[in-house]
Amino acid sequence: MNIIEHLWQELWEALVEEWGNIEMDFVRKLYESMPRRVEALLEAKGSHTKY
C-alpha cells in the first residue's frame, strides 16, 4: 500500500514518452562530440570541463 507507487508509474510513463521524442540528430551530434569531450577530460586531468 505504497501511496507513491502510482506517481512512480506516471513518472516512468512520462520518461518513456519523452525518451521517444529525442531526435536522432541530437543523439548523433552528442556521439560525434565524444572525441572532443574525451580530449578535454584528458587535458583537464579528470577535473572539470566545459562539458
Coordinates of N, CA, C and O in Angstrom, one line a residue:
M1 N 0.8 -1.2 0.0 CA 0.0 0.0 0.0 C 0.9 1.3 0.0 O 0.8 2.1 0.8
N2 N 1.7 1.3 -1.0 CA 2.6 2.5 -1.1 C 1.9 3.6 -1.9 O 1.5 3.4 -3.0
I3 N 1.6 4.7 -1.2 CA 0.8 5.7 -1.9 C 1.6 6.4 -3.0 O 1.0 7.1 -3.8
I4 N 2.9 6.3 -3.0 CA 3.7 7.0 -4.1 C 3.8 6.1 -5.3 O 4.3 6.5 -6.4
E5 N 3.4 4.8 -5.2 CA 3.6 3.9 -6.3 C 3.0 4.4 -7.6 O 3.5 4.2 -8.7
H6 N 1.8 4.9 -7.5 CA 1.1 5.4 -8.7 C 1.9 6.6 -9.4 O 2.0 6.7 -10.6
L7 N 2.5 7.4 -8.5 CA 3.3 8.5 -9.0 C 4.5 8.0 -9.8 O 4.9 8.5 -10.8
W8 N 5.1 7.0 -9.3 CA 6.3 6.4 -9.9 C 5.9 5.8 -11.3 O 6.7 6.0 -12.3
Q9 N 4.8 5.2 -11.3 CA 4.3 4.7 -12.6 C 4.0 5.8 -13.6 O 4.4 5.7 -14.8
E10 N 3.4 6.9 -13.2 CA 3.2 8.0 -14.1 C 4.5 8.7 -14.5 O 4.7 9.0 -15.7
L11 N 5.5 8.8 -13.6 CA 6.8 9.3 -13.9 C 7.5 8.4 -15.0 O 8.0 9.0 -16.0
W12 N 7.4 7.1 -14.8 CA 8.0 6.2 -15.7 C 7.4 6.4 -17.1 O 8.1 6.4 -18.1
E13 N 6.1 6.4 -17.2 CA 5.4 6.6 -18.5 C 5.8 7.9 -19.2 O 6.0 7.9 -20.4
A14 N 5.9 9.0 -18.4 CA 6.3 10.3 -19.0 C 7.7 10.2 -19.5 O 8.0 10.7 -20.6
L15 N 8.6 9.5 -18.7 CA 10.0 9.4 -19.2 C 10.1 8.6 -20.5 O 10.9 9.0 -21.4
V16 N 9.4 7.5 -20.6 CA 9.4 6.7 -21.8 C 8.9 7.5 -23.0 O 9.5 7.5 -24.0
E17 N 7.9 8.3 -22.7 CA 7.3 9.1 -23.8 C 8.3 10.1 -24.3 O 8.6 10.3 -25.5
E18 N 8.9 10.8 -23.3 CA 9.9 11.9 -23.7 C 11.2 11.3 -24.3 O 11.7 11.8 -25.3
W19 N 11.6 10.1 -23.9 CA 12.7 9.4 -24.5 C 12.5 9.2 -26.0 O 13.4 9.3 -26.8
G20 N 11.3 8.8 -26.3 CA 10.9 8.6 -27.7 C 10.9 9.8 -28.5 O 10.9 9.7 -29.7
N21 N 10.8 11.0 -27.9 CA 10.8 12.3 -28.6 C 12.2 12.8 -28.9 O 12.3 13.8 -29.6
I22 N 13.2 12.2 -28.4 CA 14.5 12.7 -28.6 C 14.9 12.4 -30.1 O 14.8 11.3 -30.6
E23 N 15.3 13.5 -30.8 CA 15.7 13.4 -32.2 C 17.0 12.7 -32.4 O 18.0 12.9 -31.6
M24 N 17.1 11.8 -33.3 CA 18.3 11.0 -33.6 C 19.4 12.0 -34.0 O 20.6 11.7 -33.7
D25 N 19.1 13.1 -34.6 CA 20.2 14.0 -35.0 C 20.9 14.6 -33.7 O 22.1 14.7 -33.7
F26 N 20.1 14.8 -32.7 CA 20.7 15.3 -31.4 C 21.6 14.2 -30.8 O 22.7 14.5 -30.4
V27 N 21.1 12.9 -30.8 CA 21.9 11.8 -30.3 C 23.2 11.7 -31.2 O 24.3 11.5 -30.6
R28 N 23.1 11.8 -32.5 CA 24.3 11.7 -33.3 C 25.3 12.8 -33.0 O 26.5 12.5 -33.0
K29 N 24.8 14.0 -32.8 CA 25.7 15.1 -32.5 C 26.5 14.9 -31.2 O 27.7 15.1 -31.0
L30 N 25.7 14.3 -30.2 CA 26.4 14.0 -28.9 C 27.4 12.9 -29.1 O 28.6 13.0 -28.6
Y31 N 27.1 11.9 -29.9 CA 28.0 10.8 -30.2 C 29.3 11.4 -30.9 O 30.4 11.0 -30.5
E32 N 29.1 12.2 -31.9 CA 30.2 12.8 -32.6 C 31.1 13.7 -31.8 O 32.2 14.0 -32.1
S33 N 30.5 14.2 -30.7 CA 31.3 15.1 -29.8 C 32.2 14.4 -28.8 O 33.0 15.0 -28.2
M34 N 32.0 13.1 -28.8 CA 32.8 12.3 -27.8 C 34.3 12.5 -27.9 O 35.0 12.6 -26.8
P35 N 34.9 12.4 -29.1 CA 36.4 12.6 -29.1 C 36.8 14.0 -28.5 O 37.8 14.0 -27.7
R36 N 36.1 15.0 -28.7 CA 36.4 16.3 -28.1 C 36.2 16.3 -26.6 O 37.0 16.9 -25.9
R37 N 35.2 15.6 -26.2 CA 34.9 15.5 -24.8 C 36.0 14.8 -24.0 O 36.5 15.2 -23.0
V38 N 36.4 13.6 -24.6 CA 37.5 12.8 -24.0 C 38.8 13.6 -24.0 O 39.5 13.6 -23.0
E39 N 39.1 14.3 -25.1 CA 40.3 15.1 -25.2 C 40.3 16.2 -24.1 O 41.3 16.4 -23.4
A40 N 39.1 16.9 -23.9 CA 39.0 17.9 -22.9 C 39.2 17.3 -21.5 O 39.9 17.9 -20.6
L41 N 38.7 16.1 -21.3 CA 38.8 15.5 -20.0 C 40.3 15.1 -19.7 O 40.8 15.3 -18.6
L42 N 40.9 14.6 -20.7 CA 42.4 14.2 -20.5 C 43.2 15.5 -20.3 O 44.1 15.5 -19.4
E43 N 42.9 16.6 -21.0 CA 43.7 17.8 -20.8 C 43.4 18.4 -19.4 O 44.3 18.9 -18.8
A44 N 42.2 18.2 -18.9 CA 41.8 18.6 -17.5 C 42.3 17.7 -16.4 O 42.0 17.9 -15.3
K45 N 42.9 16.6 -16.9 CA 43.4 15.5 -15.9 C 42.2 15.1 -15.0 O 42.4 14.9 -13.8
G46 N 41.0 14.9 -15.6 CA 39.9 14.4 -14.8 C 39.1 15.4 -14.1 O 38.1 15.1 -13.5
S47 N 39.6 16.7 -14.1 CA 38.9 17.7 -13.4 C 37.7 18.2 -14.3 O 37.3 17.6 -15.3
H48 N 37.2 19.4 -13.9 CA 36.0 19.9 -14.6 C 36.4 20.3 -16.1 O 37.5 20.8 -16.4
T49 N 35.4 20.1 -17.0 CA 35.5 20.6 -18.3 C 34.2 21.4 -18.7 O 33.3 21.5 -17.9
K50 N 34.2 22.0 -19.8 CA 33.0 22.8 -20.2 C 31.9 21.9 -20.5 O 30.8 22.4 -20.7
Y51 N 32.1 20.6 -20.6 CA 31.0 19.7 -20.9 C 30.4 19.2 -19.6 O 29.6 18.5 -19.4

